[in-house]
mmCIF file of C-alpha atoms in Angstrom:
data_model
loop_
_atom_site.group_PDB
_atom_site.id
_atom_site.type_symbol
_atom_site.label_atom_id
_atom_site.label_comp_id
_atom_site.label_asym_id
_atom_site.label_seq_id
_atom_site.Cartn_x
_atom_site.Cartn_y
_atom_site.Cartn_z
ATOM 1 C CA MET A 1 -0.002 0.032 0.145
ATOM 2 C CA THR A 2 1.384 3.461 -1.061
ATOM 3 C CA GLN A 3 1.488 6.048 1.510
ATOM 4 C CA GLY A 4 -1.133 7.923 -0.744
ATOM 5 C CA VAL A 5 -3.309 5.205 -0.311
ATOM 6 C CA THR A 6 -2.874 5.329 3.425
ATOM 7 C CA HIS A 7 -3.261 8.827 3.683
ATOM 8 C CA LYS A 8 -6.730 8.749 1.589
ATOM 9 C CA THR A 9 -7.852 5.867 3.931
ATOM 10 C CA ALA A 10 -6.939 7.710 7.173
ATOM 11 C CA SER A 11 -8.591 10.747 5.900
ATOM 12 C CA ARG A 12 -11.766 9.253 5.190
ATOM 13 C CA ARG A 13 -11.743 7.586 8.313
ATOM 14 C CA LEU A 14 -11.042 10.569 10.110
ATOM 15 C CA VAL A 15 -13.947 12.562 8.199
ATOM 16 C CA ILE A 16 -16.313 9.795 8.996
ATOM 17 C CA MET A 17 -15.409 9.756 12.704
ATOM 18 C CA THR A 18 -15.539 13.735 13.057
ATOM 19 C CA PHE A 19 -19.133 13.269 11.749
ATOM 20 C CA VAL A 20 -19.845 10.642 14.170
ATOM 21 C CA TYR A 21 -18.503 11.981 17.108
ATOM 22 C CA ASN A 22 -20.169 15.343 16.379
ATOM 23 C CA ILE A 23 -23.520 13.865 15.917
ATOM 24 C CA GLY A 24 -22.853 11.743 18.954
ATOM 25 C CA PHE A 25 -22.072 14.822 21.172
ATOM 26 C CA ALA A 26 -24.954 17.022 19.748
ATOM 27 C CA GLY A 27 -27.329 13.914 20.605
ATOM 28 C CA LEU A 28 -26.311 13.600 23.984
ATOM 29 C CA ILE A 29 -26.590 17.497 24.577
ATOM 30 C CA VAL A 30 -30.359 16.852 23.010
ATOM 31 C CA ALA A 31 -30.926 13.836 24.794
ATOM 32 C CA ILE A 32 -30.106 15.575 28.324
ATOM 33 C CA ASP A 33 -31.722 18.685 27.450
ATOM 34 C CA LYS A 34 -34.979 17.191 26.194
ATOM 35 C CA LEU A 35 -35.357 13.742 27.413
ATOM 36 C CA LEU A 36 -34.173 13.885 31.227
ATOM 37 C CA ASP A 37 -36.071 15.256 33.969
ATOM 38 C CA PRO A 38 -36.074 19.135 34.073
ATOM 39 C CA SER A 39 -35.609 19.191 37.574
ATOM 40 C CA ARG A 40 -31.834 17.833 36.966
ATOM 41 C CA ASN A 41 -30.626 21.326 38.002
ATOM 42 C CA ASP A 42 -31.586 20.468 41.354
ATOM 43 C CA TRP A 43 -29.806 17.415 41.414
ATOM 44 C CA PRO A 44 -26.608 16.896 43.859
ATOM 45 C CA ALA A 45 -23.377 17.480 42.402
ATOM 46 C CA LEU A 46 -22.428 13.912 42.536
ATOM 47 C CA GLN A 47 -25.239 12.851 40.301
ATOM 48 C CA THR A 48 -24.809 15.136 37.714
ATOM 49 C CA TRP A 49 -21.211 14.958 36.937
ATOM 50 C CA PRO A 50 -21.559 11.515 35.428
ATOM 51 C CA LEU A 51 -23.501 13.239 32.751
ATOM 52 C CA VAL A 52 -21.064 15.807 32.090
ATOM 53 C CA LEU A 53 -18.611 12.781 31.906
ATOM 54 C CA LEU A 54 -20.705 10.991 29.504
ATOM 55 C CA VAL A 55 -21.059 14.248 27.090
ATOM 56 C CA CYS A 56 -17.303 14.451 27.201
ATOM 57 C CA ALA A 57 -16.942 10.868 25.924
ATOM 58 C CA PRO A 58 -17.484 11.743 22.167
ATOM 59 C CA LEU A 59 -14.657 14.366 22.754
ATOM 60 C CA PHE A 60 -12.133 12.212 24.211
ATOM 61 C CA LEU A 61 -12.838 9.316 21.593
ATOM 62 C CA TYR A 62 -12.602 11.966 19.019
ATOM 63 C CA ALA A 63 -9.229 13.269 20.342
ATOM 64 C CA TYR A 64 -7.749 9.554 20.230
ATOM 65 C CA GLU A 65 -9.203 9.409 16.332
ATOM 66 C CA ILE A 66 -6.982 12.665 15.670
ATOM 67 C CA VAL A 67 -3.856 11.364 17.426
ATOM 68 C CA ARG A 68 -4.301 8.084 15.671
ATOM 69 C CA TYR A 69 -4.690 9.875 12.365
ATOM 70 C CA ILE A 70 -1.831 12.167 13.129
ATOM 71 C CA ARG A 71 0.416 8.859 13.676
ATOM 72 C CA SER A 72 -0.670 7.161 10.153
ATOM 73 C CA VAL A 73 0.427 9.837 7.923
ATOM 74 C CA ASP A 74 3.785 11.199 6.814
ATOM 75 C CA GLU A 75 5.507 14.190 8.721
ATOM 76 C CA MET A 76 4.544 17.016 6.555
ATOM 77 C CA LEU A 77 0.627 16.189 6.845
ATOM 78 C CA ALA A 78 1.183 15.701 10.597
ATOM 79 C CA VAL A 79 2.311 19.050 11.109
ATOM 80 C CA LEU A 80 -0.263 20.422 8.820
ATOM 81 C CA GLN A 81 -2.750 18.694 11.569
ATOM 82 C CA VAL A 82 -0.925 20.044 14.548
ATOM 83 C CA ARG A 83 -0.756 23.512 13.125
ATOM 84 C CA ALA A 84 -4.560 23.274 12.457
ATOM 85 C CA GLY A 85 -5.207 22.273 15.847
ATOM 86 C CA ALA A 86 -3.456 25.018 17.026
ATOM 87 C CA ILE A 87 -5.219 27.282 14.782
ATOM 88 C CA ALA A 88 -8.628 26.053 15.898
ATOM 89 C CA GLY A 89 -7.389 26.331 19.487
ATOM 90 C CA LEU A 90 -6.998 29.868 19.013
ATOM 91 C CA VAL A 91 -10.194 30.438 17.269
ATOM 92 C CA THR A 92 -12.296 28.789 20.143
ATOM 93 C CA LEU A 93 -10.452 30.666 22.604
ATOM 94 C CA LEU A 94 -10.915 33.978 20.704
ATOM 95 C CA ALA A 95 -14.716 33.062 19.942
ATOM 96 C CA GLY A 96 -15.329 32.001 23.796
ATOM 97 C CA ALA A 97 -13.439 35.634 24.948
ATOM 98 C CA VAL A 98 -15.656 37.619 22.300
ATOM 99 C CA ALA A 99 -18.895 35.791 23.454
ATOM 100 C CA GLY A 100 -18.044 36.232 27.106
ATOM 101 C CA VAL A 101 -17.387 39.805 26.826
ATOM 102 C CA GLY A 102 -20.513 40.175 24.656
ATOM 103 C CA GLU A 103 -22.737 38.624 27.286
ATOM 104 C CA VAL A 104 -21.100 40.529 30.378
ATOM 105 C CA LEU A 105 -21.947 43.722 28.439
ATOM 106 C CA GLY A 106 -25.155 42.776 27.323
ATOM 107 C CA VAL A 107 -24.764 42.867 23.510
ATOM 108 C CA LEU A 108 -24.854 39.476 23.043
ATOM 109 C CA PRO A 109 -27.423 36.769 24.377
ATOM 110 C CA GLU A 110 -26.293 34.131 26.608
ATOM 111 C CA ILE A 111 -24.546 31.278 24.535
ATOM 112 C CA ASN A 112 -24.429 27.591 25.537
ATOM 113 C CA THR A 113 -20.671 26.773 26.013
ATOM 114 C CA ALA A 114 -21.112 23.301 24.254
ATOM 115 C CA MET A 115 -21.073 25.729 21.154
ATOM 116 C CA ALA A 116 -17.543 25.621 21.563
ATOM 117 C CA LEU A 117 -17.116 22.136 19.871
ATOM 118 C CA PRO A 118 -18.826 23.067 16.460
ATOM 119 C CA VAL A 119 -16.501 26.208 16.441
ATOM 120 C CA ALA A 120 -13.586 24.362 17.045
ATOM 121 C CA ALA A 121 -14.483 21.701 14.664
ATOM 122 C CA ILE A 122 -15.361 23.977 11.977
ATOM 123 C CA ALA A 123 -12.150 26.138 12.314
ATOM 124 C CA TYR A 124 -9.935 22.977 12.627
ATOM 125 C CA SER A 125 -11.393 21.766 9.476
ATOM 126 C CA VAL A 126 -10.854 25.047 7.287
ATOM 127 C CA ALA A 127 -7.589 25.304 8.701
ATOM 128 C CA VAL A 128 -6.558 21.817 7.294
ATOM 129 C CA ALA A 129 -8.271 22.515 3.963
ATOM 130 C CA VAL A 130 -6.756 25.804 3.620
ATOM 131 C CA GLN A 131 -3.364 24.389 4.389
ATOM 132 C CA GLU A 132 -3.529 21.002 2.420
ATOM 133 C CA ALA A 133 -4.755 23.262 -0.721
ATOM 134 C CA ARG A 134 -1.475 25.477 -0.546
ATOM 135 C CA MET A 135 0.515 22.224 -0.345
ATOM 136 C CA ARG A 136 -1.280 20.599 -3.264
ATOM 137 C CA MET B 1 15.089 26.312 1.299
ATOM 138 C CA ASN B 2 16.349 25.579 -2.282
ATOM 139 C CA ASN B 3 16.985 22.164 -3.259
ATOM 140 C CA ARG B 4 17.798 20.106 -6.312
ATOM 141 C CA LEU B 5 14.894 17.507 -5.601
ATOM 142 C CA LYS B 6 12.975 18.013 -8.792
ATOM 143 C CA ASP B 7 16.038 17.699 -10.938
ATOM 144 C CA LEU B 8 17.346 14.511 -9.440
ATOM 145 C CA ARG B 9 13.898 13.010 -9.615
ATOM 146 C CA GLY B 10 13.876 14.131 -13.395
ATOM 147 C CA ASP B 11 17.353 12.517 -13.827
ATOM 148 C CA LYS B 12 15.636 9.012 -12.708
ATOM 149 C CA GLY B 13 12.508 9.625 -14.808
ATOM 150 C CA TRP B 14 10.246 9.138 -11.584
ATOM 151 C CA SER B 15 7.051 10.690 -11.146
ATOM 152 C CA GLN B 16 6.019 12.523 -7.884
ATOM 153 C CA GLN B 17 4.115 9.441 -6.796
ATOM 154 C CA ALA B 18 7.000 7.152 -7.565
ATOM 155 C CA LEU B 19 9.627 9.085 -5.487
ATOM 156 C CA ALA B 20 6.775 9.605 -2.438
ATOM 157 C CA ASP B 21 6.537 5.810 -2.502
ATOM 158 C CA HIS B 22 10.354 5.369 -2.451
ATOM 159 C CA LEU B 23 10.509 7.764 0.456
ATOM 160 C CA GLY B 24 7.414 6.609 2.574
ATOM 161 C CA VAL B 25 5.750 9.730 2.190
ATOM 162 C CA SER B 26 2.615 11.287 0.275
ATOM 163 C CA ARG B 27 2.831 13.013 -3.250
ATOM 164 C CA GLN B 28 1.563 16.258 -1.498
ATOM 165 C CA THR B 29 4.990 16.220 0.848
ATOM 166 C CA VAL B 30 7.095 15.534 -2.404
ATOM 167 C CA ASN B 31 5.308 18.570 -4.106
ATOM 168 C CA ALA B 32 5.834 20.502 -0.998
ATOM 169 C CA LEU B 33 9.313 19.456 -0.607
ATOM 170 C CA GLU B 34 10.157 20.430 -4.245
ATOM 171 C CA THR B 35 8.383 24.009 -4.213
ATOM 172 C CA GLY B 36 10.249 24.789 -1.028
ATOM 173 C CA LYS B 37 7.068 25.070 0.841
ATOM 174 C CA TYR B 38 8.116 22.600 3.373
ATOM 175 C CA ASP B 39 11.663 21.573 4.772
ATOM 176 C CA PRO B 40 12.017 17.871 5.645
ATOM 177 C CA SER B 41 12.984 16.650 8.844
ATOM 178 C CA LEU B 42 16.736 15.265 9.305
ATOM 179 C CA PRO B 43 15.564 11.578 8.775
ATOM 180 C CA LEU B 44 13.480 12.442 6.206
ATOM 181 C CA ALA B 45 16.827 14.461 4.276
ATOM 182 C CA PHE B 46 19.086 11.575 5.256
ATOM 183 C CA LYS B 47 16.629 8.903 3.620
ATOM 184 C CA ILE B 48 16.522 11.417 0.582
ATOM 185 C CA GLY B 49 20.369 11.742 0.463
ATOM 186 C CA ARG B 50 20.620 8.086 0.613
ATOM 187 C CA LEU B 51 18.150 7.270 -2.060
ATOM 188 C CA PHE B 52 20.130 9.491 -4.504
ATOM 189 C CA GLY B 53 23.423 8.507 -3.147
ATOM 190 C CA LEU B 54 24.254 12.281 -2.401
ATOM 191 C CA LYS B 55 24.992 14.007 0.749
ATOM 192 C CA ILE B 56 22.071 16.320 2.240
ATOM 193 C CA GLU B 57 24.041 19.595 1.491
ATOM 194 C CA GLU B 58 24.642 18.449 -2.135
ATOM 195 C CA ILE B 59 20.528 18.366 -2.269
ATOM 196 C CA PHE B 60 19.639 20.982 0.059
ATOM 197 C CA ASP B 61 21.053 24.744 -0.094
ATOM 198 C CA ASP B 62 20.083 26.968 2.885
ATOM 199 C CA GLY B 63 21.514 30.001 1.067
ATOM 200 C CA GLU B 64 24.130 30.525 3.686
#
């Protein structure tokens, strides 16, 4: 198997798993929000933490997929992924800061912090696409 | 960093994909190396040198 084929297979798997884990994350958020007892906010902290960990599960699995992908591609493609991750992290922090300050100043509505995941995913995807296009 | 990779590949009559297969990297990486958009790691530079039977400094030029 050539490196090109390996890269294509690994990329396809990452795209599919990105979709699966983001859907899983969104599904868990919706399930907790819509299906569980609305009085959950009164639960003792020890009972609600498992829910938080449950929501984090797709994120941990997604992080594992990214590490697995980076290990399966060559050094330049791995550098692109790491750089894209750094850009996505920065964009997510900036978006969080803008949303937080806007909320404090009353110019933005309260935004669910769970929105950080799609922001990070989109920023990461765009950063990877732009860099791969430049290197093509 | 400038390099002679494209010329050396041409001398062998290899496509970018063929060189990529010899080096165990992707075609995009070979293209990025040839166009100077990416500088290889030392292990990859040594691999390239061994493949063409040349020293690293005979292939890559940092302009110093």
